[in-house]
Amino acid sequence: ANPYYRGPQRPSIREIVFHRRDPIQAADEFVKGELHLIYGVQKEHVNQLLQSGKKVVALRTPTVTFLAPNYRKRWLKNENIRLAIAHAIDRPAILEQYFRAGGREGDHAELTGPFPRRCWANDPSVADFQPELAEAYAGKAFEELGVEELTLRLVYPGGSRDVESACKRIAEDVKSRTGIELSLERVEPGKFYDQVTRYHDFDLAYWNHTFEDSTYWLEPLLDAAAAAREPGGPNFMGYVPDEDLGTLFRELRRHKQFRRIESLAHQIHKHVARQAIIVPLWQLDTYVAVSDQLENVTLDPFTLFGNIERWNIKTDTSF
């Protein structure tokens, strides 16, 4: 703690020590009172901790998960291909089967657009994707492209059994409802980012996008500048915004009144959803276990320890 901090007697926690633990070890040490907080509790341990009388909260972190199309590939430029895939995926079923802890239906949320479901930029009027529409979109796409079958590579980061299972289920949904084959490619976590952003070696990528702050500024991901589409640039999908979306981004930069900004963000949401510029999947909350020794804890979804000056430990137990 900073001894010259502006608030007298604050912060009362003098030191924070971070530990790397595998999920099982972390849960065991938390139950024994050896840890005060676990960030990223695995779903299979949530009920274990709750049954032990421990507190577990679902922190609504500003990360959205979507399938990122590579617009450098001919097939992904076709709007109906993207819409067919978007409508084919049964998001609630996948969330329930692979990501939610038992009995916690309110955790996580399926998405209809590029923004977190429970944030101001998200337009709640945008309808959920409907699996029964997928076949019709696929039929239109095949006719437009002059093909009878199509195989696309879906790359995803290794290291998570749940992500791998979810991608397999996505491929099954898309195949059964559209006839489009998704060839799954597991990439080592240390290589995944470069493969997608530097080498653009994918058709579709299972991607987590984290917003830096509560402005939910989306434009860098869809930046119209040619340099943004170069290797390592933020627009790794290679998408070139159409005139309507470009106008919305320019208007958003120009205005300062919140109501107008909110309205423009909602229009961007609708535009992205209508064309499936990305294929929205879900927002995964982060499970955080909080010791009953900690008082006045308010978890910040952007920085976690944003309110640490008010935290307090009931006893002299320290890390």
CSV table of C-alpha atoms in Angstrom, one decimal:
chain,number,residue,atom,x,y,z
A,1,ALA,CA,0.0,0.0,0.0
A,2,ASN,CA,1.1,3.6,-0.7
A,3,PRO,CA,2.1,5.1,2.7
A,4,TYR,CA,1.3,8.6,1.4
A,5,TYR,CA,-2.2,7.7,0.1
A,6,ARG,CA,-4.6,10.6,0.2
A,7,GLY,CA,-7.2,8.8,2.3
A,8,PRO,CA,-6.2,8.5,6.0
A,9,GLN,CA,-6.1,4.9,7.2
A,10,ARG,CA,-6.6,3.7,3.7
A,11,PRO,CA,-6.1,1.3,2.1
A,12,SER,CA,-6.3,-1.0,5.1
A,13,ILE,CA,-5.0,-4.0,3.1
A,14,ARG,CA,-1.3,-3.5,3.1
A,15,GLU,CA,-0.3,-6.0,0.5
A,16,ILE,CA,-1.8,-8.3,-2.2
A,17,VAL,CA,0.0,-11.4,-3.2
A,18,PHE,CA,-1.0,-13.2,-6.4
A,19,HIS,CA,-0.8,-17.0,-6.6
A,20,ARG,CA,-1.1,-19.2,-9.7
A,21,ARG,CA,-3.1,-22.3,-8.8
A,22,ASP,CA,-4.7,-25.1,-10.8
A,23,PRO,CA,-8.5,-25.0,-10.3
A,24,ILE,CA,-8.7,-27.9,-7.9
A,25,GLN,CA,-5.9,-26.6,-5.7
A,26,ALA,CA,-7.3,-23.1,-5.7
A,27,ALA,CA,-10.8,-24.4,-4.6
A,28,ASP,CA,-9.2,-26.6,-1.8
A,29,GLU,CA,-7.1,-23.7,-0.5
A,30,PHE,CA,-10.0,-21.3,-0.5
A,31,VAL,CA,-12.2,-23.7,1.5
A,32,LYS,CA,-9.3,-24.0,4.1
A,33,GLY,CA,-9.1,-20.2,4.3
A,34,GLU,CA,-5.7,-20.0,2.7
A,35,LEU,CA,-6.9,-17.7,-0.1
A,36,HIS,CA,-9.2,-14.7,0.2
A,37,LEU,CA,-10.2,-14.5,-3.5
A,38,ILE,CA,-10.2,-16.7,-6.6
A,39,TYR,CA,-10.7,-15.1,-10.0
A,40,GLY,CA,-12.0,-17.4,-12.6
A,41,VAL,CA,-13.5,-20.3,-10.6
A,42,GLN,CA,-14.2,-23.2,-12.9
A,43,LYS,CA,-17.9,-24.0,-13.3
A,44,GLU,CA,-17.5,-27.5,-11.8
A,45,HIS,CA,-16.2,-25.9,-8.6
A,46,VAL,CA,-18.9,-23.3,-8.1
A,47,ASN,CA,-21.4,-25.6,-6.5
A,48,GLN,CA,-18.7,-27.2,-4.4
A,49,LEU,CA,-17.8,-23.8,-2.9
A,50,LEU,CA,-21.4,-22.8,-2.5
A,51,GLN,CA,-22.2,-26.0,-0.6
A,52,SER,CA,-19.2,-25.3,1.7
A,53,GLY,CA,-20.9,-22.0,2.6
A,54,LYS,CA,-18.6,-19.8,0.5
A,55,LYS,CA,-19.6,-16.8,-1.6
A,56,VAL,CA,-19.3,-17.0,-5.4
A,57,VAL,CA,-20.4,-14.2,-7.6
A,58,ALA,CA,-20.7,-14.0,-11.4
A,59,LEU,CA,-18.7,-10.9,-12.5
A,60,ARG,CA,-20.0,-9.4,-15.7
A,61,THR,CA,-16.7,-8.8,-17.4
A,62,PRO,CA,-16.6,-6.7,-20.6
A,63,THR,CA,-15.7,-9.6,-22.9
A,64,VAL,CA,-17.8,-10.8,-25.8
A,65,THR,CA,-17.2,-14.1,-27.7
A,66,PHE,CA,-18.0,-14.4,-31.4
A,67,LEU,CA,-17.0,-16.2,-34.6
A,68,ALA,CA,-14.8,-13.8,-36.5
A,69,PRO,CA,-15.1,-14.2,-40.3
A,70,ASN,CA,-12.0,-13.7,-42.5
A,71,TYR,CA,-13.3,-11.3,-45.2
A,72,ARG,CA,-10.2,-12.0,-47.3
A,73,LYS,CA,-11.9,-15.3,-48.1
A,74,ARG,CA,-14.5,-15.3,-50.9
A,75,TRP,CA,-17.1,-17.4,-49.0
A,76,LEU,CA,-17.1,-15.2,-45.9
A,77,LYS,CA,-17.9,-12.1,-47.9
A,78,ASN,CA,-21.3,-13.6,-48.7
A,79,GLU,CA,-23.8,-12.2,-46.2
A,80,ASN,CA,-26.1,-15.1,-46.4
A,81,ILE,CA,-23.3,-17.6,-45.5
A,82,ARG,CA,-22.7,-15.6,-42.3
A,83,LEU,CA,-26.4,-15.3,-41.5
A,84,ALA,CA,-26.9,-19.0,-42.1
A,85,ILE,CA,-24.1,-19.8,-39.5
A,86,ALA,CA,-25.4,-17.2,-37.1
A,87,HIS,CA,-28.9,-18.5,-37.1
A,88,ALA,CA,-27.9,-22.2,-36.9
A,89,ILE,CA,-26.2,-22.1,-33.5
A,90,ASP,CA,-28.3,-23.0,-30.4
A,91,ARG,CA,-26.6,-20.6,-28.0
A,92,PRO,CA,-28.8,-21.2,-24.9
A,93,ALA,CA,-28.2,-25.0,-25.2
A,94,ILE,CA,-24.5,-24.6,-25.5
A,95,LEU,CA,-24.2,-22.2,-22.6
A,96,GLU,CA,-26.3,-24.6,-20.4
A,97,GLN,CA,-24.3,-27.6,-21.4
A,98,TYR,CA,-20.7,-26.3,-21.3
A,99,PHE,CA,-20.4,-23.0,-19.5
A,100,ARG,CA,-23.0,-22.5,-16.7
A,101,ALA,CA,-22.6,-23.9,-13.3
A,102,GLY,CA,-25.6,-26.1,-12.3
A,103,GLY,CA,-28.7,-24.1,-11.3
A,104,ARG,CA,-27.3,-20.7,-12.3
A,105,GLU,CA,-29.4,-19.9,-15.4
A,106,GLY,CA,-28.8,-16.2,-15.0
A,107,ASP,CA,-25.1,-16.4,-15.5
A,108,HIS,CA,-23.7,-15.7,-19.0
A,109,ALA,CA,-25.8,-14.5,-21.8
A,110,GLU,CA,-26.3,-15.2,-25.5
A,111,LEU,CA,-25.6,-12.3,-27.8
A,112,THR,CA,-27.3,-10.8,-30.8
A,113,GLY,CA,-24.6,-8.3,-31.6
A,114,PRO,CA,-21.1,-7.0,-30.8
A,115,PHE,CA,-21.7,-5.5,-27.3
A,116,PRO,CA,-22.2,-7.2,-23.9
A,117,ARG,CA,-25.9,-8.1,-23.3
A,118,ARG,CA,-26.3,-6.0,-20.2
A,119,CYS,CA,-24.5,-2.8,-21.2
A,120,TRP,CA,-25.9,0.5,-22.4
A,121,ALA,CA,-24.6,0.0,-26.0
A,122,ASN,CA,-26.5,-3.2,-26.5
A,123,ASP,CA,-29.9,-2.7,-28.2
A,124,PRO,CA,-32.4,-5.0,-26.4
A,125,SER,CA,-34.9,-4.7,-29.3
A,126,VAL,CA,-32.6,-6.8,-31.6
A,127,ALA,CA,-34.2,-10.2,-31.9
A,128,ASP,CA,-32.4,-13.4,-31.0
A,129,PHE,CA,-31.1,-15.6,-33.9
A,130,GLN,CA,-33.6,-18.2,-35.0
A,131,PRO,CA,-32.4,-21.7,-35.9
A,132,GLU,CA,-35.4,-22.4,-38.1
A,133,LEU,CA,-34.2,-19.6,-40.5
A,134,ALA,CA,-30.7,-21.1,-41.0
A,135,GLU,CA,-31.6,-23.5,-43.9
A,136,ALA,CA,-33.2,-20.8,-46.0
A,137,TYR,CA,-30.2,-18.5,-45.7
A,138,ALA,CA,-27.9,-21.4,-46.6
A,139,GLY,CA,-30.0,-22.1,-49.7
A,140,LYS,CA,-29.7,-18.5,-50.8
A,141,ALA,CA,-25.9,-18.5,-50.2
A,142,PHE,CA,-25.3,-21.7,-52.1
A,143,GLU,CA,-27.3,-20.4,-55.1
A,144,GLU,CA,-25.4,-17.1,-55.1
A,145,LEU,CA,-22.1,-18.8,-54.8
A,146,GLY,CA,-22.9,-21.6,-57.3
A,147,VAL,CA,-21.9,-24.4,-55.0
A,148,GLU,CA,-23.7,-27.4,-53.6
A,149,GLU,CA,-21.4,-27.9,-50.5
A,150,LEU,CA,-19.0,-25.8,-48.5
A,151,THR,CA,-16.3,-26.5,-45.9
A,152,LEU,CA,-14.8,-23.7,-43.7
A,153,ARG,CA,-12.0,-23.9,-41.2
A,154,LEU,CA,-12.9,-22.8,-37.7
A,155,VAL,CA,-9.8,-22.2,-35.6
A,156,TYR,CA,-10.0,-22.1,-31.8
A,157,PRO,CA,-7.5,-21.8,-28.9
A,158,GLY,CA,-6.6,-24.9,-27.1
A,159,GLY,CA,-6.4,-25.2,-23.3
A,160,SER,CA,-10.1,-25.3,-22.4
A,161,ARG,CA,-12.2,-28.4,-22.6
A,162,ASP,CA,-15.4,-26.4,-22.5
A,163,VAL,CA,-14.4,-24.2,-25.5
A,164,GLU,CA,-13.4,-27.3,-27.5
A,165,SER,CA,-16.7,-29.0,-26.7
A,166,ALA,CA,-18.6,-25.8,-27.6
A,167,CYS,CA,-16.9,-25.5,-31.0
A,168,LYS,CA,-17.7,-29.2,-31.7
A,169,ARG,CA,-21.4,-28.4,-30.9
A,170,ILE,CA,-21.3,-25.3,-33.0
A,171,ALA,CA,-20.0,-27.4,-36.0
A,172,GLU,CA,-22.8,-30.0,-35.4
A,173,ASP,CA,-25.5,-27.3,-35.3
A,174,VAL,CA,-24.2,-25.6,-38.5
A,175,LYS,CA,-23.9,-28.9,-40.4
A,176,SER,CA,-27.3,-30.2,-39.4
A,177,ARG,CA,-29.1,-26.9,-40.1
A,178,THR,CA,-27.2,-25.6,-43.2
A,179,GLY,CA,-25.1,-28.3,-44.7
A,180,ILE,CA,-22.0,-26.2,-44.2
A,181,GLU,CA,-19.1,-28.2,-42.9
A,182,LEU,CA,-16.9,-26.5,-40.2
A,183,SER,CA,-13.5,-28.2,-40.1
A,184,LEU,CA,-12.2,-27.6,-36.5
A,185,GLU,CA,-8.6,-26.7,-35.9
A,186,ARG,CA,-7.2,-26.6,-32.4
A,187,VAL,CA,-4.3,-24.1,-32.0
A,188,GLU,CA,-1.9,-23.9,-29.1
A,189,PRO,CA,-2.8,-20.9,-26.9
A,190,GLY,CA,0.6,-19.3,-27.4
A,191,LYS,CA,0.3,-19.4,-31.2
A,192,PHE,CA,-3.4,-18.7,-31.6
A,193,TYR,CA,-3.2,-14.9,-31.4
A,194,ASP,CA,-0.5,-14.6,-34.0
A,195,GLN,CA,-2.2,-17.1,-36.3
A,196,VAL,CA,-5.3,-15.0,-36.3
A,197,THR,CA,-4.1,-11.4,-36.1
A,198,ARG,CA,-0.6,-11.5,-37.8
A,199,TYR,CA,-1.0,-14.3,-40.4
A,200,HIS,CA,-4.7,-14.2,-40.9
A,201,ASP,CA,-4.7,-18.0,-41.2
A,202,PHE,CA,-8.4,-18.8,-40.6
A,203,ASP,CA,-11.8,-18.8,-42.2
A,204,LEU,CA,-13.6,-18.4,-38.9
A,205,ALA,CA,-12.0,-17.9,-35.5
A,206,TYR,CA,-13.5,-18.4,-32.1
A,207,TRP,CA,-12.6,-15.0,-30.7
A,208,ASN,CA,-12.8,-13.2,-27.3
A,209,HIS,CA,-12.9,-9.5,-27.6
A,210,THR,CA,-12.5,-7.4,-24.4
A,211,PHE,CA,-13.6,-3.8,-24.3
A,212,GLU,CA,-11.1,-1.5,-22.6
A,213,ASP,CA,-13.7,0.6,-20.7
A,214,SER,CA,-17.3,1.4,-20.5
A,215,THR,CA,-17.3,3.5,-23.7
A,216,TYR,CA,-17.5,0.1,-25.5
A,217,TRP,CA,-15.6,1.6,-28.4
A,218,LEU,CA,-16.0,-0.9,-31.3
A,219,GLU,CA,-14.5,1.0,-34.3
A,220,PRO,CA,-10.9,-0.3,-34.0
A,221,LEU,CA,-12.1,-3.9,-34.7
A,222,LEU,CA,-13.8,-2.6,-37.9
A,223,ASP,CA,-11.4,0.2,-38.7
A,224,ALA,CA,-11.7,1.3,-42.3
A,225,ALA,CA,-8.1,2.3,-42.6
A,226,ALA,CA,-6.0,0.0,-44.8
A,227,ALA,CA,-3.2,-0.1,-42.2
A,228,ALA,CA,-5.7,-1.5,-39.6
A,229,ARG,CA,-6.1,-4.6,-41.9
A,230,GLU,CA,-2.4,-5.2,-42.2
A,231,PRO,CA,-0.7,-8.0,-40.1
A,232,GLY,CA,-0.9,-7.1,-36.4
A,233,GLY,CA,-3.6,-4.4,-37.1
A,234,PRO,CA,-6.8,-4.3,-35.0
A,235,ASN,CA,-9.1,-5.1,-38.0
A,236,PHE,CA,-7.7,-8.7,-38.3
A,237,MET,CA,-10.9,-9.8,-40.0
A,238,GLY,CA,-10.1,-7.6,-43.0
A,239,TYR,CA,-13.7,-6.1,-43.0
A,240,VAL,CA,-14.2,-2.9,-45.0
A,241,PRO,CA,-17.1,-1.0,-43.5
A,242,ASP,CA,-19.9,-0.1,-45.9
A,243,GLU,CA,-21.1,3.5,-46.3
A,244,ASP,CA,-23.8,3.2,-43.6
A,245,LEU,CA,-21.6,1.8,-40.9
A,246,GLY,CA,-18.8,4.2,-41.8
A,247,THR,CA,-21.3,7.1,-41.3
A,248,LEU,CA,-22.5,5.7,-38.0
A,249,PHE,CA,-18.9,5.6,-36.7
A,250,ARG,CA,-18.2,9.2,-37.9
A,251,GLU,CA,-21.4,10.4,-36.2
A,252,LEU,CA,-20.4,8.6,-33.0
A,253,ARG,CA,-17.1,10.3,-32.9
A,254,ARG,CA,-18.7,13.7,-33.4
A,255,HIS,CA,-21.4,13.7,-30.7
A,256,LYS,CA,-21.0,14.2,-26.9
A,257,GLN,CA,-24.5,13.9,-25.5
A,258,PHE,CA,-25.1,10.5,-24.1
A,259,ARG,CA,-28.6,9.9,-25.5
A,260,ARG,CA,-27.4,10.5,-29.1
A,261,ILE,CA,-24.3,8.3,-28.5
A,262,GLU,CA,-26.5,5.5,-27.1
A,263,SER,CA,-28.8,5.8,-30.1
A,264,LEU,CA,-25.9,5.5,-32.5
A,265,ALA,CA,-24.5,2.5,-30.7
A,266,HIS,CA,-27.9,0.8,-31.0
A,267,GLN,CA,-27.9,1.5,-34.7
A,268,ILE,CA,-24.4,0.0,-35.0
A,269,HIS,CA,-25.7,-3.1,-33.0
A,270,LYS,CA,-28.6,-3.5,-35.5
A,271,HIS,CA,-26.3,-3.1,-38.5
A,272,VAL,CA,-23.8,-5.6,-37.3
A,273,ALA,CA,-26.6,-8.1,-36.4
A,274,ARG,CA,-28.5,-7.6,-39.6
A,275,GLN,CA,-25.5,-8.5,-41.8
A,276,ALA,CA,-23.8,-10.9,-39.3
A,277,ILE,CA,-20.6,-8.9,-39.8
A,278,ILE,CA,-19.4,-11.0,-36.9
A,279,VAL,CA,-21.3,-14.1,-35.7
A,280,PRO,CA,-22.2,-13.2,-32.1
A,281,LEU,CA,-22.0,-16.1,-29.6
A,282,TRP,CA,-22.1,-15.2,-25.9
A,283,GLN,CA,-20.9,-13.2,-23.0
A,284,LEU,CA,-19.3,-15.4,-20.4
A,285,ASP,CA,-19.4,-14.0,-16.8
A,286,THR,CA,-16.3,-14.7,-14.7
A,287,TYR,CA,-16.9,-16.6,-11.5
A,288,VAL,CA,-15.2,-15.1,-8.5
A,289,ALA,CA,-15.0,-16.6,-5.0
A,290,VAL,CA,-14.8,-14.0,-2.2
A,291,SER,CA,-13.8,-14.9,1.3
A,292,ASP,CA,-16.2,-14.0,4.2
A,293,GLN,CA,-13.1,-12.4,5.8
A,294,LEU,CA,-13.2,-9.7,3.2
A,295,GLU,CA,-15.5,-6.7,4.0
A,296,ASN,CA,-16.7,-3.8,1.8
A,297,VAL,CA,-15.8,-5.7,-1.4
A,298,THR,CA,-17.1,-4.2,-4.6
A,299,LEU,CA,-15.7,-6.0,-7.6
A,300,ASP,CA,-15.0,-3.8,-10.7
A,301,PRO,CA,-15.6,-5.7,-13.9
A,302,PHE,CA,-12.9,-3.7,-15.8
A,303,THR,CA,-10.1,-3.6,-13.2
A,304,LEU,CA,-11.3,-5.9,-10.4
A,305,PHE,CA,-9.5,-4.0,-7.6
A,306,GLY,CA,-10.9,-0.6,-8.7
A,307,ASN,CA,-12.4,0.0,-5.2
A,308,ILE,CA,-9.6,-1.7,-3.2
A,309,GLU,CA,-9.1,1.3,-0.9
A,310,ARG,CA,-12.4,0.4,0.8
A,311,TRP,CA,-11.7,-3.3,1.2
A,312,ASN,CA,-10.9,-4.7,4.6
A,313,ILE,CA,-9.9,-8.0,6.2
A,314,LYS,CA,-11.7,-8.9,9.4
A,315,THR,CA,-8.7,-10.6,11.0
A,316,ASP,CA,-5.0,-10.3,10.9
A,317,THR,CA,-4.7,-13.1,8.4
A,318,SER,CA,-2.7,-11.9,5.4
A,319,PHE,CA,-1.4,-13.3,2.2
